[in-house]
Amino acid sequence: MRTKHKYRCEASSPEAVVQLIAASYLRYGYYWYVTGKIPDGKPPEAVDQKLIAKYGIDVSEWQRSKRRKSGLANSHYLRHGQWFILMLTEGHHAIRSPTSAGGEGEQLKDCRRIPIRFAGYSISYRRSGVAQSGGRPVKWHAHVRLDSATYAAMKAHYEAIAVHRTPENLATEFAKITYSRYAPIRRQLLNILRRVNKHRKRQSLATLPYAVLNLHRSSVKVYVDTTTPVDSIQACRKAGDR
């Protein structure tokens, strides 16, 4: 007799939240979302259980497949700290009911139009921008960048200290940037570094190499009880509900 696994929903870090959404949920059609914050003093675990039970989220992969074939939506719930997100696919679901009927209908957003903003990140689902030959449908992809406010603040900070720090000190400052290096974020960081080097060149100061940005991105543990990077990748794949 198979033992039912507990539905895991508590992410180990902000980077884990972004990784699961970008690498799995969006890939498998979870475009609609609603976010919320659990009030201070209220046990997050109690809210987890309430929402998972209320919207029937803890179902098997077989049940999700059956729902999808029947034209019904599937949903996922994810939380980090006090912040949480409910994500939904195409189709009928209790989450789509109006708030007066116990749903989240008026609060639902489509990440293809309105990015998910969390912990300085902006997560959306975009067209690839590359025309497909033979009349094939346009490809879409997850797009993860620093949100406008975070990017502007970061750029202002590094430009302000560009000519007042040693190369070693600036390298240490860049090493403090913990955001995952998705391609759009790499481009944003490279733009900041170019601005810093431009200011330093004007003052005839030594410039900094690209290596200070550490542009490599590694997988992170998804859930608080995950133990290895391999587990995190498998968890992402399972969560996507192919």
PDB file of C-alpha atoms in Angstrom:
ATOM      1  CA  MET A   1       0.000   0.000   0.000  1.00  0.00           C
ATOM      2  CA  ARG A   2       1.479   3.328  -1.079  1.00  0.00           C
ATOM      3  CA  THR A   3       2.039   5.995   1.546  1.00  0.00           C
ATOM      4  CA  LYS A   4       0.788   9.446   0.629  1.00  0.00           C
ATOM      5  CA  HIS A   5       3.537  12.039   0.754  1.00  0.00           C
ATOM      6  CA  LYS A   6       2.859  15.254   2.574  1.00  0.00           C
ATOM      7  CA  TYR A   7       2.392  18.226   0.263  1.00  0.00           C
ATOM      8  CA  ARG A   8       5.489  20.379   0.680  1.00  0.00           C
ATOM      9  CA  CYS A   9       4.989  24.111   0.361  1.00  0.00           C
ATOM     10  CA  GLU A  10       7.604  25.914   2.480  1.00  0.00           C
ATOM     11  CA  ALA A  11      10.470  27.180   0.322  1.00  0.00           C
ATOM     12  CA  SER A  12      13.961  27.238   1.806  1.00  0.00           C
ATOM     13  CA  SER A  13      14.864  30.711   0.464  1.00  0.00           C
ATOM     14  CA  PRO A  14      13.707  33.503  -1.864  1.00  0.00           C
ATOM     15  CA  GLU A  15      15.933  31.954  -4.547  1.00  0.00           C
ATOM     16  CA  ALA A  16      14.099  28.648  -4.081  1.00  0.00           C
ATOM     17  CA  VAL A  17      10.764  30.406  -4.637  1.00  0.00           C
ATOM     18  CA  VAL A  18      12.020  31.931  -7.874  1.00  0.00           C
ATOM     19  CA  GLN A  19      13.578  28.674  -9.041  1.00  0.00           C
ATOM     20  CA  LEU A  20      10.416  26.637  -8.512  1.00  0.00           C
ATOM     21  CA  ILE A  21       8.169  29.201 -10.172  1.00  0.00           C
ATOM     22  CA  ALA A  22      10.463  29.871 -13.145  1.00  0.00           C
ATOM     23  CA  ALA A  23      11.725  26.337 -13.777  1.00  0.00           C
ATOM     24  CA  SER A  24       8.526  24.432 -13.103  1.00  0.00           C
ATOM     25  CA  TYR A  25       5.225  26.178 -12.478  1.00  0.00           C
ATOM     26  CA  LEU A  26       5.349  28.601 -15.408  1.00  0.00           C
ATOM     27  CA  ARG A  27       6.685  25.913 -17.701  1.00  0.00           C
ATOM     28  CA  TYR A  28       3.592  23.814 -17.024  1.00  0.00           C
ATOM     29  CA  GLY A  29       0.989  26.532 -17.430  1.00  0.00           C
ATOM     30  CA  TYR A  30       0.574  27.967 -13.920  1.00  0.00           C
ATOM     31  CA  TYR A  31       0.204  31.524 -15.216  1.00  0.00           C
ATOM     32  CA  TRP A  32      -2.461  32.913 -12.890  1.00  0.00           C
ATOM     33  CA  TYR A  33      -1.534  33.836  -9.357  1.00  0.00           C
ATOM     34  CA  VAL A  34      -2.488  35.634  -6.196  1.00  0.00           C
ATOM     35  CA  THR A  35      -0.047  36.564  -3.441  1.00  0.00           C
ATOM     36  CA  GLY A  36      -0.555  37.390   0.204  1.00  0.00           C
ATOM     37  CA  LYS A  37       1.179  37.964   3.509  1.00  0.00           C
ATOM     38  CA  ILE A  38       0.393  36.104   6.695  1.00  0.00           C
ATOM     39  CA  PRO A  39      -0.137  38.537   9.607  1.00  0.00           C
ATOM     40  CA  ASP A  40       2.544  38.615  12.292  1.00  0.00           C
ATOM     41  CA  GLY A  41       1.689  36.370  15.205  1.00  0.00           C
ATOM     42  CA  LYS A  42      -0.370  33.973  13.092  1.00  0.00           C
ATOM     43  CA  PRO A  43       1.208  30.495  12.667  1.00  0.00           C
ATOM     44  CA  PRO A  44       2.169  30.125   8.976  1.00  0.00           C
ATOM     45  CA  GLU A  45       1.698  26.349   9.163  1.00  0.00           C
ATOM     46  CA  ALA A  46      -1.951  26.831  10.114  1.00  0.00           C
ATOM     47  CA  VAL A  47      -2.494  29.041   7.060  1.00  0.00           C
ATOM     48  CA  ASP A  48      -0.719  26.465   4.896  1.00  0.00           C
ATOM     49  CA  GLN A  49      -3.070  23.710   6.026  1.00  0.00           C
ATOM     50  CA  LYS A  50      -6.151  25.896   5.689  1.00  0.00           C
ATOM     51  CA  LEU A  51      -5.449  27.022   2.105  1.00  0.00           C
ATOM     52  CA  ILE A  52      -4.260  23.615   0.915  1.00  0.00           C
ATOM     53  CA  ALA A  53      -7.433  21.995   2.277  1.00  0.00           C
ATOM     54  CA  LYS A  54      -9.762  24.794   1.151  1.00  0.00           C
ATOM     55  CA  TYR A  55      -8.651  24.648  -2.476  1.00  0.00           C
ATOM     56  CA  GLY A  56      -7.920  20.910  -2.694  1.00  0.00           C
ATOM     57  CA  ILE A  57      -4.295  21.471  -3.604  1.00  0.00           C
ATOM     58  CA  ASP A  58      -2.851  18.297  -2.075  1.00  0.00           C
ATOM     59  CA  VAL A  59      -3.756  15.871  -4.873  1.00  0.00           C
ATOM     60  CA  SER A  60      -1.757  13.229  -6.682  1.00  0.00           C
ATOM     61  CA  GLU A  61      -0.097  13.661 -10.068  1.00  0.00           C
ATOM     62  CA  TRP A  62      -2.694  11.229 -11.469  1.00  0.00           C
ATOM     63  CA  GLN A  63      -5.530  13.397 -10.169  1.00  0.00           C
ATOM     64  CA  ARG A  64      -3.922  16.510 -11.625  1.00  0.00           C
ATOM     65  CA  SER A  65      -3.641  14.800 -15.001  1.00  0.00           C
ATOM     66  CA  LYS A  66      -7.299  13.770 -14.834  1.00  0.00           C
ATOM     67  CA  ARG A  67      -8.386  17.305 -13.939  1.00  0.00           C
ATOM     68  CA  ARG A  68      -6.369  18.761 -16.806  1.00  0.00           C
ATOM     69  CA  LYS A  69      -7.933  16.359 -19.327  1.00  0.00           C
ATOM     70  CA  SER A  70     -11.386  17.281 -17.990  1.00  0.00           C
ATOM     71  CA  GLY A  71     -10.760  20.991 -18.557  1.00  0.00           C
ATOM     72  CA  LEU A  72     -10.386  21.747 -14.857  1.00  0.00           C
ATOM     73  CA  ALA A  73      -7.569  23.841 -13.428  1.00  0.00           C
ATOM     74  CA  ASN A  74      -4.804  22.655 -11.126  1.00  0.00           C
ATOM     75  CA  SER A  75      -3.247  24.777  -8.416  1.00  0.00           C
ATOM     76  CA  HIS A  76      -0.134  25.012  -6.273  1.00  0.00           C
ATOM     77  CA  TYR A  77       0.637  26.811  -3.029  1.00  0.00           C
ATOM     78  CA  LEU A  78       4.091  28.038  -2.031  1.00  0.00           C
ATOM     79  CA  ARG A  79       5.292  29.994   0.994  1.00  0.00           C
ATOM     80  CA  HIS A  80       8.479  31.580   2.256  1.00  0.00           C
ATOM     81  CA  GLY A  81       8.350  33.228   5.655  1.00  0.00           C
ATOM     82  CA  GLN A  82       5.108  35.209   5.859  1.00  0.00           C
ATOM     83  CA  TRP A  83       4.739  35.589   2.071  1.00  0.00           C
ATOM     84  CA  PHE A  84       2.759  33.088   0.010  1.00  0.00           C
ATOM     85  CA  ILE A  85       1.540  32.565  -3.515  1.00  0.00           C
ATOM     86  CA  LEU A  86      -1.280  30.507  -5.042  1.00  0.00           C
ATOM     87  CA  MET A  87      -0.760  29.596  -8.707  1.00  0.00           C
ATOM     88  CA  LEU A  88      -3.332  28.273 -11.134  1.00  0.00           C
ATOM     89  CA  THR A  89      -3.620  26.787 -14.632  1.00  0.00           C
ATOM     90  CA  GLU A  90      -6.341  27.311 -17.244  1.00  0.00           C
ATOM     91  CA  GLY A  91      -9.799  25.991 -16.352  1.00  0.00           C
ATOM     92  CA  HIS A  92     -12.458  26.086 -13.667  1.00  0.00           C
ATOM     93  CA  HIS A  93     -11.297  26.132 -10.056  1.00  0.00           C
ATOM     94  CA  ALA A  94     -12.627  27.275  -6.684  1.00  0.00           C
ATOM     95  CA  ILE A  95      -9.837  29.864  -6.541  1.00  0.00           C
ATOM     96  CA  ARG A  96     -11.471  31.633  -9.491  1.00  0.00           C
ATOM     97  CA  SER A  97     -14.697  32.137  -7.548  1.00  0.00           C
ATOM     98  CA  PRO A  98     -15.354  35.737  -6.413  1.00  0.00           C
ATOM     99  CA  THR A  99     -14.234  36.678  -2.913  1.00  0.00           C
ATOM    100  CA  SER A 100     -17.887  36.901  -1.873  1.00  0.00           C
ATOM    101  CA  ALA A 101     -18.115  33.163  -2.611  1.00  0.00           C
ATOM    102  CA  GLY A 102     -14.883  32.296  -0.805  1.00  0.00           C
ATOM    103  CA  GLY A 103     -12.504  32.485  -3.766  1.00  0.00           C
ATOM    104  CA  GLU A 104      -9.769  34.846  -4.938  1.00  0.00           C
ATOM    105  CA  GLY A 105     -11.274  35.780  -8.288  1.00  0.00           C
ATOM    106  CA  GLU A 106     -10.879  39.569  -8.147  1.00  0.00           C
ATOM    107  CA  GLN A 107      -7.292  39.244  -6.893  1.00  0.00           C
ATOM    108  CA  LEU A 108      -6.032  36.859  -9.576  1.00  0.00           C
ATOM    109  CA  LYS A 109      -3.355  38.188 -11.936  1.00  0.00           C
ATOM    110  CA  ASP A 110      -1.790  36.778 -15.083  1.00  0.00           C
ATOM    111  CA  CYS A 111       2.023  36.760 -14.971  1.00  0.00           C
ATOM    112  CA  ARG A 112       2.099  37.098 -18.750  1.00  0.00           C
ATOM    113  CA  ARG A 113       0.764  40.616 -18.172  1.00  0.00           C
ATOM    114  CA  ILE A 114       1.664  41.481 -14.578  1.00  0.00           C
ATOM    115  CA  PRO A 115       4.964  40.094 -13.235  1.00  0.00           C
ATOM    116  CA  ILE A 116       5.181  38.367  -9.874  1.00  0.00           C
ATOM    117  CA  ARG A 117       7.200  40.634  -7.579  1.00  0.00           C
ATOM    118  CA  PHE A 118       8.933  39.049  -4.624  1.00  0.00           C
ATOM    119  CA  ALA A 119      12.075  39.858  -2.611  1.00  0.00           C
ATOM    120  CA  GLY A 120      13.457  42.189  -5.276  1.00  0.00           C
ATOM    121  CA  TYR A 121      12.716  39.806  -8.159  1.00  0.00           C
ATOM    122  CA  SER A 122      10.308  40.299 -11.044  1.00  0.00           C
ATOM    123  CA  ILE A 123       9.079  37.008 -12.553  1.00  0.00           C
ATOM    124  CA  SER A 124       7.031  36.883 -15.739  1.00  0.00           C
ATOM    125  CA  TYR A 125       6.287  34.641 -18.712  1.00  0.00           C
ATOM    126  CA  ARG A 126       7.150  36.185 -22.074  1.00  0.00           C
ATOM    127  CA  ARG A 127       7.201  35.444 -25.761  1.00  0.00           C
ATOM    128  CA  SER A 128      10.667  34.510 -26.963  1.00  0.00           C
ATOM    129  CA  GLY A 129      10.646  37.244 -29.607  1.00  0.00           C
ATOM    130  CA  VAL A 130      11.941  34.804 -32.227  1.00  0.00           C
ATOM    131  CA  ALA A 131       9.599  34.076 -35.140  1.00  0.00           C
ATOM    132  CA  GLN A 132       9.095  30.342 -35.720  1.00  0.00           C
ATOM    133  CA  SER A 133       9.298  28.952 -39.240  1.00  0.00           C
ATOM    134  CA  GLY A 134       6.598  26.823 -40.795  1.00  0.00           C
ATOM    135  CA  GLY A 135       3.778  28.517 -38.919  1.00  0.00           C
ATOM    136  CA  ARG A 136       4.798  26.966 -35.620  1.00  0.00           C
ATOM    137  CA  PRO A 137       3.539  28.698 -32.459  1.00  0.00           C
ATOM    138  CA  VAL A 138       5.723  31.332 -30.846  1.00  0.00           C
ATOM    139  CA  LYS A 139       7.743  30.000 -27.937  1.00  0.00           C
ATOM    140  CA  TRP A 140       7.385  31.405 -24.438  1.00  0.00           C
ATOM    141  CA  HIS A 141       9.878  31.408 -21.572  1.00  0.00           C
ATOM    142  CA  ALA A 142      10.187  32.424 -17.929  1.00  0.00           C
ATOM    143  CA  HIS A 143      11.797  35.836 -17.484  1.00  0.00           C
ATOM    144  CA  VAL A 144      13.465  36.611 -14.142  1.00  0.00           C
ATOM    145  CA  ARG A 145      14.999  40.014 -13.506  1.00  0.00           C
ATOM    146  CA  LEU A 146      15.519  42.493 -10.682  1.00  0.00           C
ATOM    147  CA  ASP A 147      12.395  44.608 -10.275  1.00  0.00           C
ATOM    148  CA  SER A 148      12.711  48.247 -11.321  1.00  0.00           C
ATOM    149  CA  ALA A 149      13.006  49.655  -7.792  1.00  0.00           C
ATOM    150  CA  THR A 150      15.673  47.144  -6.731  1.00  0.00           C
ATOM    151  CA  TYR A 151      17.663  47.631  -9.925  1.00  0.00           C
ATOM    152  CA  ALA A 152      17.538  51.436  -9.678  1.00  0.00           C
ATOM    153  CA  ALA A 153      18.635  51.380  -6.025  1.00  0.00           C
ATOM    154  CA  MET A 154      21.468  48.959  -6.734  1.00  0.00           C
ATOM    155  CA  LYS A 155      22.702  50.953  -9.712  1.00  0.00           C
ATOM    156  CA  ALA A 156      22.635  54.195  -7.706  1.00  0.00           C
ATOM    157  CA  HIS A 157      24.569  52.581  -4.832  1.00  0.00           C
ATOM    158  CA  TYR A 158      27.402  51.224  -6.970  1.00  0.00           C
ATOM    159  CA  GLU A 159      27.707  54.389  -9.020  1.00  0.00           C
ATOM    160  CA  ALA A 160      27.927  56.426  -5.799  1.00  0.00           C
ATOM    161  CA  ILE A 161      30.889  54.396  -4.522  1.00  0.00           C
ATOM    162  CA  ALA A 162      32.526  53.720  -7.908  1.00  0.00           C
ATOM    163  CA  VAL A 163      35.437  56.163  -7.497  1.00  0.00           C
ATOM    164  CA  HIS A 164      35.644  56.165  -3.698  1.00  0.00           C
ATOM    165  CA  ARG A 165      36.619  52.537  -3.113  1.00  0.00           C
ATOM    166  CA  THR A 166      39.601  50.381  -3.995  1.00  0.00           C
ATOM    167  CA  PRO A 167      39.140  47.609  -6.570  1.00  0.00           C
ATOM    168  CA  GLU A 168      39.336  45.047  -3.748  1.00  0.00           C
ATOM    169  CA  ASN A 169      36.667  46.837  -1.746  1.00  0.00           C
ATOM    170  CA  LEU A 170      34.366  47.110  -4.766  1.00  0.00           C
ATOM    171  CA  ALA A 171      34.871  43.420  -5.535  1.00  0.00           C
ATOM    172  CA  THR A 172      33.754  42.652  -1.976  1.00  0.00           C
ATOM    173  CA  GLU A 173      30.680  44.835  -2.475  1.00  0.00           C
ATOM    174  CA  PHE A 174      29.748  43.017  -5.682  1.00  0.00           C
ATOM    175  CA  ALA A 175      30.209  39.673  -3.912  1.00  0.00           C
ATOM    176  CA  LYS A 176      27.420  40.676  -1.517  1.00  0.00           C
ATOM    177  CA  ILE A 177      24.832  40.502  -4.318  1.00  0.00           C
ATOM    178  CA  THR A 178      22.914  37.307  -3.601  1.00  0.00           C
ATOM    179  CA  TYR A 179      20.328  37.385  -6.398  1.00  0.00           C
ATOM    180  CA  SER A 180      20.321  34.296  -8.623  1.00  0.00           C
ATOM    181  CA  ARG A 181      22.084  34.911 -11.907  1.00  0.00           C
ATOM    182  CA  TYR A 182      19.301  34.415 -14.429  1.00  0.00           C
ATOM    183  CA  ALA A 183      20.129  35.808 -17.873  1.00  0.00           C
ATOM    184  CA  PRO A 184      18.220  39.121 -17.473  1.00  0.00           C
ATOM    185  CA  ILE A 185      19.831  39.634 -14.044  1.00  0.00           C
ATOM    186  CA  ARG A 186      23.264  38.927 -15.508  1.00  0.00           C
ATOM    187  CA  ARG A 187      22.632  41.652 -18.071  1.00  0.00           C
ATOM    188  CA  GLN A 188      21.514  44.076 -15.350  1.00  0.00           C
ATOM    189  CA  LEU A 189      24.622  43.380 -13.266  1.00  0.00           C
ATOM    190  CA  LEU A 190      26.889  43.715 -16.282  1.00  0.00           C
ATOM    191  CA  ASN A 191      25.306  47.083 -17.035  1.00  0.00           C
ATOM    192  CA  ILE A 192      26.004  48.220 -13.456  1.00  0.00           C
ATOM    193  CA  LEU A 193      29.618  47.077 -13.710  1.00  0.00           C
ATOM    194  CA  ARG A 194      30.055  48.934 -17.003  1.00  0.00           C
ATOM    195  CA  ARG A 195      28.741  52.104 -15.369  1.00  0.00           C
ATOM    196  CA  VAL A 196      31.147  51.659 -12.465  1.00  0.00           C
ATOM    197  CA  ASN A 197      34.094  51.127 -14.820  1.00  0.00           C
ATOM    198  CA  LYS A 198      33.050  54.127 -16.905  1.00  0.00           C
ATOM    199  CA  HIS A 199      33.210  56.358 -13.824  1.00  0.00           C
ATOM    200  CA  ARG A 200      36.558  54.877 -12.812  1.00  0.00           C
ATOM    201  CA  LYS A 201      38.063  55.387 -16.270  1.00  0.00           C
ATOM    202  CA  ARG A 202      37.165  59.057 -16.132  1.00  0.00           C
ATOM    203  CA  GLN A 203      39.232  59.314 -12.951  1.00  0.00           C
ATOM    204  CA  SER A 204      42.062  57.202 -14.414  1.00  0.00           C
ATOM    205  CA  LEU A 205      41.376  54.476 -11.836  1.00  0.00           C
ATOM    206  CA  ALA A 206      41.789  50.735 -12.295  1.00  0.00           C
ATOM    207  CA  THR A 207      38.685  49.011 -13.681  1.00  0.00           C
ATOM    208  CA  LEU A 208      37.114  45.818 -12.466  1.00  0.00           C
ATOM    209  CA  PRO A 209      36.933  42.519 -14.420  1.00  0.00           C
ATOM    210  CA  TYR A 210      33.657  40.744 -15.139  1.00  0.00           C
ATOM    211  CA  ALA A 211      34.751  37.959 -12.778  1.00  0.00           C
ATOM    212  CA  VAL A 212      33.769  40.073  -9.742  1.00  0.00           C
ATOM    213  CA  LEU A 213      30.110  39.465 -10.610  1.00  0.00           C
ATOM    214  CA  ASN A 214      30.231  35.649 -10.388  1.00  0.00           C
ATOM    215  CA  LEU A 215      27.722  35.201 -13.211  1.00  0.00           C
ATOM    216  CA  HIS A 216      27.258  31.446 -12.706  1.00  0.00           C
ATOM    217  CA  ARG A 217      23.879  30.271 -11.419  1.00  0.00           C
ATOM    218  CA  SER A 218      23.524  27.117  -9.337  1.00  0.00           C
ATOM    219  CA  SER A 219      20.413  25.200  -8.297  1.00  0.00           C
ATOM    220  CA  VAL A 220      19.306  25.672  -4.700  1.00  0.00           C
ATOM    221  CA  LYS A 221      17.376  23.478  -2.286  1.00  0.00           C
ATOM    222  CA  VAL A 222      13.683  23.995  -2.947  1.00  0.00           C
ATOM    223  CA  TYR A 223      12.010  23.030   0.319  1.00  0.00           C
ATOM    224  CA  VAL A 224      13.101  23.424   3.916  1.00  0.00           C
ATOM    225  CA  ASP A 225      13.559  19.663   4.267  1.00  0.00           C
ATOM    226  CA  THR A 226      15.442  19.134   0.998  1.00  0.00           C
ATOM    227  CA  THR A 227      19.005  17.938   1.483  1.00  0.00           C
ATOM    228  CA  THR A 228      20.747  17.927  -1.896  1.00  0.00           C
ATOM    229  CA  PRO A 229      20.746  19.957  -5.132  1.00  0.00           C
ATOM    230  CA  VAL A 230      19.694  16.795  -6.985  1.00  0.00           C
ATOM    231  CA  ASP A 231      16.611  16.565  -4.774  1.00  0.00           C
ATOM    232  CA  SER A 232      15.772  20.181  -5.570  1.00  0.00           C
ATOM    233  CA  ILE A 233      15.845  19.548  -9.318  1.00  0.00           C
ATOM    234  CA  GLN A 234      13.678  16.447  -8.967  1.00  0.00           C
ATOM    235  CA  ALA A 235      11.251  18.374  -6.776  1.00  0.00           C
ATOM    236  CA  CYS A 236      10.923  21.056  -9.454  1.00  0.00           C
ATOM    237  CA  ARG A 237      10.142  18.454 -12.086  1.00  0.00           C
ATOM    238  CA  LYS A 238       7.574  16.656  -9.941  1.00  0.00           C
ATOM    239  CA  ALA A 239       5.898  19.923  -8.943  1.00  0.00           C
ATOM    240  CA  GLY A 240       5.331  20.855 -12.569  1.00  0.00           C
ATOM    241  CA  ASP A 241       2.747  18.116 -13.155  1.00  0.00           C
ATOM    242  CA  ARG A 242       3.489  17.197 -16.700  1.00  0.00           C
TER     243      ARG A 242
END
